[in-house]
Short mmCIF file of C-alpha atoms and ligand atoms in Angstrom, two decimals:
data_model
loop_
_atom_site.label_atom_id
_atom_site.label_comp_id
_atom_site.label_asym_id
_atom_site.label_seq_id
_atom_site.Cartn_x
_atom_site.Cartn_y
_atom_site.Cartn_z
CA MET A 1 105.28 146.09 86.51
CA LEU A 2 103.26 146.86 89.65
CA GLU A 3 103.75 149.93 91.80
CA LEU A 4 101.87 151.03 94.92
CA LYS A 5 102.66 154.54 96.13
CA ASN A 6 101.64 155.82 99.57
CA VAL A 7 98.51 153.68 99.64
CA VAL A 8 96.05 154.15 102.50
CA CYS A 9 93.06 151.76 102.91
CA ARG A 10 90.35 151.95 105.55
CA TYR A 11 87.47 149.77 106.65
CA GLY A 12 85.16 152.38 108.15
CA LYS A 13 87.34 154.10 110.74
CA VAL A 14 89.90 151.30 110.91
CA ASN A 15 93.16 152.09 109.10
CA ALA A 16 94.17 148.77 107.52
CA LEU A 17 97.03 150.18 105.39
CA VAL A 18 98.96 153.34 106.14
CA ASP A 19 101.21 154.91 103.53
CA VAL A 20 102.29 151.64 101.93
CA SER A 21 104.63 151.75 98.93
CA LEU A 22 105.79 148.62 97.18
CA SER A 23 106.76 147.41 93.75
CA VAL A 24 106.98 144.15 91.83
CA GLN A 25 109.16 143.82 88.73
CA GLN A 26 108.41 141.48 85.86
CA ASN A 27 109.40 137.83 86.58
CA GLU A 28 109.96 138.46 90.27
CA LEU A 29 108.52 136.44 93.14
CA VAL A 30 107.79 138.97 95.86
CA THR A 31 106.38 138.08 99.26
CA ILE A 32 104.68 140.05 102.02
CA ILE A 33 105.10 138.75 105.55
CA GLY A 34 103.73 140.00 108.86
CA ALA A 35 101.52 139.14 111.80
CA ASN A 36 97.74 138.58 111.68
CA GLY A 37 95.89 141.76 110.89
CA ALA A 38 98.99 143.59 109.56
CA GLY A 39 97.27 144.45 106.28
CA LYS A 40 98.66 141.82 103.93
CA SER A 41 95.35 140.60 102.49
CA THR A 42 94.11 144.17 102.27
CA THR A 43 97.02 144.96 99.96
CA LEU A 44 96.02 142.16 97.58
CA LYS A 45 92.38 143.28 97.70
CA ALA A 46 93.38 146.84 96.83
CA ILE A 47 95.45 145.63 93.86
CA SER A 48 92.67 143.41 92.54
CA GLY A 49 90.04 146.15 92.84
CA LEU A 50 87.98 144.51 95.59
CA LEU A 51 88.72 147.56 97.70
CA HIS A 52 89.75 151.07 96.66
CA PRO A 53 92.44 153.05 98.49
CA VAL A 54 91.37 156.33 100.05
CA GLU A 55 94.81 157.78 99.31
CA GLY A 56 97.75 156.85 97.11
CA THR A 57 98.04 155.24 93.69
CA ILE A 58 98.38 151.79 92.13
CA HIS A 59 99.92 151.39 88.68
CA PHE A 60 100.12 148.19 86.65
CA MET A 61 102.10 148.01 83.39
CA GLY A 62 102.20 151.81 83.40
CA GLU A 63 98.43 152.26 83.79
CA ASP A 64 96.71 153.78 86.77
CA ILE A 65 94.42 151.07 88.21
CA THR A 66 93.76 152.75 91.56
CA ASN A 67 90.04 152.99 90.94
CA ALA A 68 89.59 150.34 88.23
CA SER A 69 86.95 147.65 88.73
CA ALA A 70 87.85 144.07 89.64
CA GLN A 71 86.66 142.99 86.18
CA GLN A 72 88.92 145.52 84.41
CA ILE A 73 91.87 144.45 86.55
CA ILE A 74 91.39 140.75 85.71
CA SER A 75 91.26 141.57 82.03
CA MET A 76 94.50 143.58 82.34
CA GLY A 77 96.24 140.40 83.53
CA ILE A 78 96.09 140.29 87.32
CA SER A 79 94.73 137.15 88.94
CA HIS A 80 93.99 136.87 92.68
CA CYS A 81 94.08 133.44 94.30
CA PRO A 82 92.30 134.25 97.57
CA GLU A 83 92.81 132.88 101.06
CA GLY A 84 90.80 129.76 101.85
CA ARG A 85 90.97 128.30 98.34
CA ARG A 86 87.31 128.93 97.48
CA VAL A 87 86.83 126.43 94.68
CA PHE A 88 83.26 125.88 93.48
CA PRO A 89 82.51 122.71 95.48
CA GLU A 90 79.58 121.35 93.44
CA MET A 91 81.39 121.73 90.13
CA THR A 92 83.95 119.28 88.80
CA VAL A 93 87.65 120.00 88.71
CA HIS A 94 87.42 120.62 84.98
CA GLU A 95 84.46 122.98 85.30
CA ASN A 96 86.41 124.98 87.87
CA LEU A 97 89.23 125.36 85.34
CA GLU A 98 86.72 126.45 82.68
CA ILE A 99 85.51 129.20 85.00
CA GLY A 100 89.10 130.41 85.37
CA ALA A 101 89.23 130.91 81.60
CA TYR A 102 85.89 132.69 81.24
CA THR A 103 87.40 136.03 80.16
CA ARG A 104 89.31 134.40 77.27
CA LYS A 105 88.17 134.06 73.69
CA ASP A 106 91.15 132.08 72.30
CA ARG A 107 89.63 128.57 72.39
CA ASN A 108 92.78 126.82 71.16
CA GLY A 109 94.90 128.58 73.74
CA VAL A 110 92.43 127.58 76.45
CA SER A 111 92.56 123.90 75.37
CA ASP A 112 96.37 124.02 75.46
CA ASP A 113 96.24 125.48 78.92
CA TYR A 114 94.00 122.69 80.27
CA GLU A 115 96.74 120.30 79.15
CA LYS A 116 99.43 122.46 80.76
CA MET A 117 97.53 122.56 84.04
CA TYR A 118 97.01 118.79 83.99
CA ASP A 119 100.75 118.33 83.29
CA MET A 120 101.65 120.60 86.18
CA PHE A 121 99.08 119.00 88.51
CA PRO A 122 98.69 115.30 87.57
CA ARG A 123 96.40 114.83 90.62
CA LEU A 124 93.90 117.17 89.02
CA LYS A 125 94.03 115.24 85.78
CA GLU A 126 93.21 111.99 87.60
CA ARG A 127 90.31 113.75 89.30
CA HIS A 128 89.08 116.00 86.53
CA LEU A 129 85.49 114.70 86.76
CA GLN A 130 85.38 114.74 90.56
CA ALA A 131 83.38 117.41 92.43
CA ALA A 132 85.90 119.99 93.67
CA GLY A 133 84.36 119.99 97.17
CA THR A 134 85.40 116.35 97.63
CA LEU A 135 89.11 117.02 96.97
CA SER A 136 91.59 117.10 99.86
CA GLY A 137 92.77 120.49 101.14
CA GLY A 138 96.03 120.28 99.20
CA GLU A 139 94.24 119.25 96.01
CA GLN A 140 91.81 122.15 96.40
CA GLN A 141 94.75 124.51 96.75
CA MET A 142 96.29 123.08 93.56
CA LEU A 143 92.95 123.58 91.83
CA ALA A 144 92.71 127.17 93.07
CA ILE A 145 96.21 127.85 91.68
CA ALA A 146 95.43 126.16 88.35
CA ARG A 147 92.12 128.02 88.06
CA SER A 148 93.91 131.35 88.62
CA LEU A 149 96.46 130.46 85.94
CA MET A 150 93.71 129.67 83.42
CA SER A 151 93.17 133.40 82.87
CA ARG A 152 96.82 133.53 81.67
CA PRO A 153 97.70 136.29 84.10
CA LYS A 154 100.80 138.45 83.83
CA LEU A 155 100.76 138.77 87.62
CA ILE A 156 99.32 136.18 89.99
CA MET A 157 98.70 136.95 93.66
CA PHE A 158 98.49 134.17 96.25
CA ASP A 159 96.96 134.83 99.67
CA GLU A 160 98.23 132.34 102.28
CA PRO A 161 98.63 129.38 99.91
CA SER A 162 99.96 127.13 102.70
CA LEU A 163 97.15 127.81 105.17
CA GLY A 164 95.75 124.64 106.78
CA LEU A 165 97.86 122.21 104.75
CA ALA A 166 100.04 119.37 106.06
CA PRO A 167 103.81 120.09 105.86
CA ASN A 168 104.50 117.70 102.95
CA ILE A 169 101.63 119.24 100.96
CA VAL A 170 102.87 122.76 101.77
CA GLU A 171 106.19 121.81 100.23
CA LYS A 172 104.43 120.63 97.07
CA VAL A 173 102.34 123.81 96.82
CA PHE A 174 105.46 125.98 97.19
CA GLU A 175 107.16 123.90 94.47
CA ASN A 176 104.15 124.60 92.25
CA ILE A 177 104.42 128.33 92.95
CA LEU A 178 108.10 128.28 91.98
CA GLN A 179 107.12 126.46 88.79
CA VAL A 180 104.57 129.20 88.07
CA LYS A 181 107.32 131.80 88.43
CA GLU A 182 109.73 129.79 86.28
CA SER A 183 107.09 129.52 83.56
CA GLY A 184 107.21 133.33 83.28
CA THR A 185 104.36 134.55 85.48
CA THR A 186 105.20 137.23 88.03
CA VAL A 187 104.14 136.34 91.58
CA LEU A 188 103.11 138.39 94.61
CA MET A 189 102.48 136.17 97.63
CA VAL A 190 101.23 136.75 101.16
CA GLU A 191 102.43 134.10 103.61
CA GLN A 192 102.34 133.42 107.35
CA ASN A 193 105.02 130.78 106.90
CA ALA A 194 107.72 133.45 106.91
CA PHE A 195 110.80 131.27 106.62
CA ALA A 196 109.57 129.32 103.59
CA ALA A 197 108.32 132.49 101.92
CA LEU A 198 111.61 134.38 102.46
CA ASP A 199 113.62 131.38 101.37
CA MET A 200 111.87 131.11 98.00
CA CYS A 201 111.27 134.78 97.12
CA ASP A 202 113.40 137.31 95.27
CA ARG A 203 112.34 140.21 97.49
CA ALA A 204 110.11 140.68 100.49
CA TYR A 205 108.20 143.28 102.47
CA LEU A 206 107.47 143.15 106.18
CA TYR A 207 104.22 144.68 107.41
CA GLU A 208 103.51 145.69 110.97
CA SER A 209 100.14 147.15 112.00
CA GLY A 210 99.29 148.44 108.54
CA HIS A 211 102.75 149.91 107.90
CA MET A 212 105.44 148.52 105.63
CA THR A 213 108.43 148.53 107.97
CA LEU A 214 111.19 146.66 106.17
CA THR A 215 112.10 145.46 102.69
CA GLY A 216 114.99 143.58 101.15
CA THR A 217 115.94 140.41 99.36
CA GLY A 218 114.74 137.15 100.91
CA LYS A 219 118.28 136.50 102.21
CA GLU A 220 118.63 139.98 103.72
CA MET A 221 115.31 139.57 105.49
CA ILE A 222 116.19 136.10 106.83
CA ASN A 223 119.39 137.56 108.28
CA ASP A 224 117.72 140.63 109.76
CA PRO A 225 117.81 140.43 113.61
CA HIS A 226 114.30 141.89 114.04
CA VAL A 227 112.78 139.51 111.47
CA ARG A 228 114.64 136.56 113.01
CA HIS A 229 113.48 137.42 116.50
CA ALA A 230 109.86 138.35 115.76
CA TYR A 231 108.95 136.13 112.80
CA LEU A 232 111.42 133.26 112.53
CA GLY A 233 111.43 132.05 116.12
CA GLY A 234 114.88 133.54 116.82
P1 ATP B 301 95.79 137.73 108.34
O1 ATP B 301 97.13 137.14 108.18
O2 ATP B 301 95.22 137.50 109.71
O3 ATP B 301 94.83 137.43 107.23
P2 ATP B 301 96.34 140.35 107.20
O4 ATP B 301 97.72 140.90 107.39
O5 ATP B 301 96.03 139.76 105.89
O6 ATP B 301 96.04 139.32 108.37
P3 ATP B 301 94.09 142.08 106.75
O7 ATP B 301 93.11 141.00 106.51
O8 ATP B 301 94.60 142.85 105.60
O9 ATP B 301 95.34 141.51 107.58
O10 ATP B 301 93.46 143.07 107.82
C1 ATP B 301 94.06 144.32 108.20
C2 ATP B 301 93.18 144.99 109.25
O11 ATP B 301 91.94 145.37 108.68
C3 ATP B 301 92.85 144.11 110.45
O12 ATP B 301 92.88 144.91 111.61
C4 ATP B 301 91.43 143.63 110.18
O13 ATP B 301 90.73 143.40 111.38
C5 ATP B 301 90.85 144.80 109.40
N1 ATP B 301 89.83 144.33 108.43
C6 ATP B 301 90.03 143.45 107.43
N2 ATP B 301 88.88 143.26 106.72
C7 ATP B 301 87.95 144.05 107.30
C8 ATP B 301 86.58 144.30 107.05
N3 ATP B 301 85.94 143.74 106.04
N4 ATP B 301 85.94 145.16 107.87
C9 ATP B 301 86.58 145.77 108.91
N5 ATP B 301 87.89 145.59 109.18
C10 ATP B 301 88.56 144.73 108.42
#
C-alpha cells in the first residue's frame, strides 16, 4: 500500500533521513521506534507531503506521491494525526470533527461517521458542544484521532499518540488505535513508548540517527538483544 525507497530528507544541511526504505501493507499496524531526533516524525511529514525528499521515492496505492502536495495526499486517503494533538481550541468538539470531514462531499456518509466516532469515543459525545481547548489531554488526543478518521482515510499516521498522557489514558488511546486498525484502516505509528508499540504492532522499524537499522515483527523486535538493551530498559 505504501512504499518508501531510499528516501533522503534534509533540513538545510542537516540530514534527517538517510536512505530509508520501508513499506506498509493494507490492514497492517506498523510502528517506527527510535530515540529523539532519529527521524521518525520526518518520515511522516515526507509521506504526508509537508516535506519533500531530496532523493528516493514514495508510492501510495501504486501512485508516485514523492512530490505531491499535502492536499493531494489527503484526498488520496492518507491522514496525518500530528504530534501534540493540535485540536482547534476555540471550536467545539463537533466543529473539530466537521473540519476533519471538509474534503468529503458525501453528506450522508459524513453524518454516519459522526455517529461512529461518538460510538467509539463516548466521552466526545458527552462533550460535543464543549470547546476543544477545555478538554483533558487524553480527550484532546481522542478528538485528534476522531478528527483524522473523519476524512475516511485508507492510511492513518499517528505521531506520538501517547505523549504527555497518564498511563491509564495511554492504555485507552492504544485500545482506540487497535480499534481503528480492526475497523479496516491501515495504521503507521511513531511511538516513544517502544514496548507498548512493539507489543501491539504487526511489524516495526527501528531508526537510529536518520537511518533505518532494524525491522521485523513486533515480537522479533521485542526479543532482539539490541532493542531490549537500548530501548526496552534491558
Ligand atoms: P522526536 O521523537 O524527538 O520527535 P524524531 O525521531 O521524530 O524525534 P525528527 O523530528 O524527525 O525526529 O527530527 C530528525 C532530525 O531533524 C533531528 O536532528 C531534528 O533536530 C532535525 N529537524 C527536525 N525538524 C527540523 C526543522 N524544521 N529544521 C531543522 N532541523 C529539523
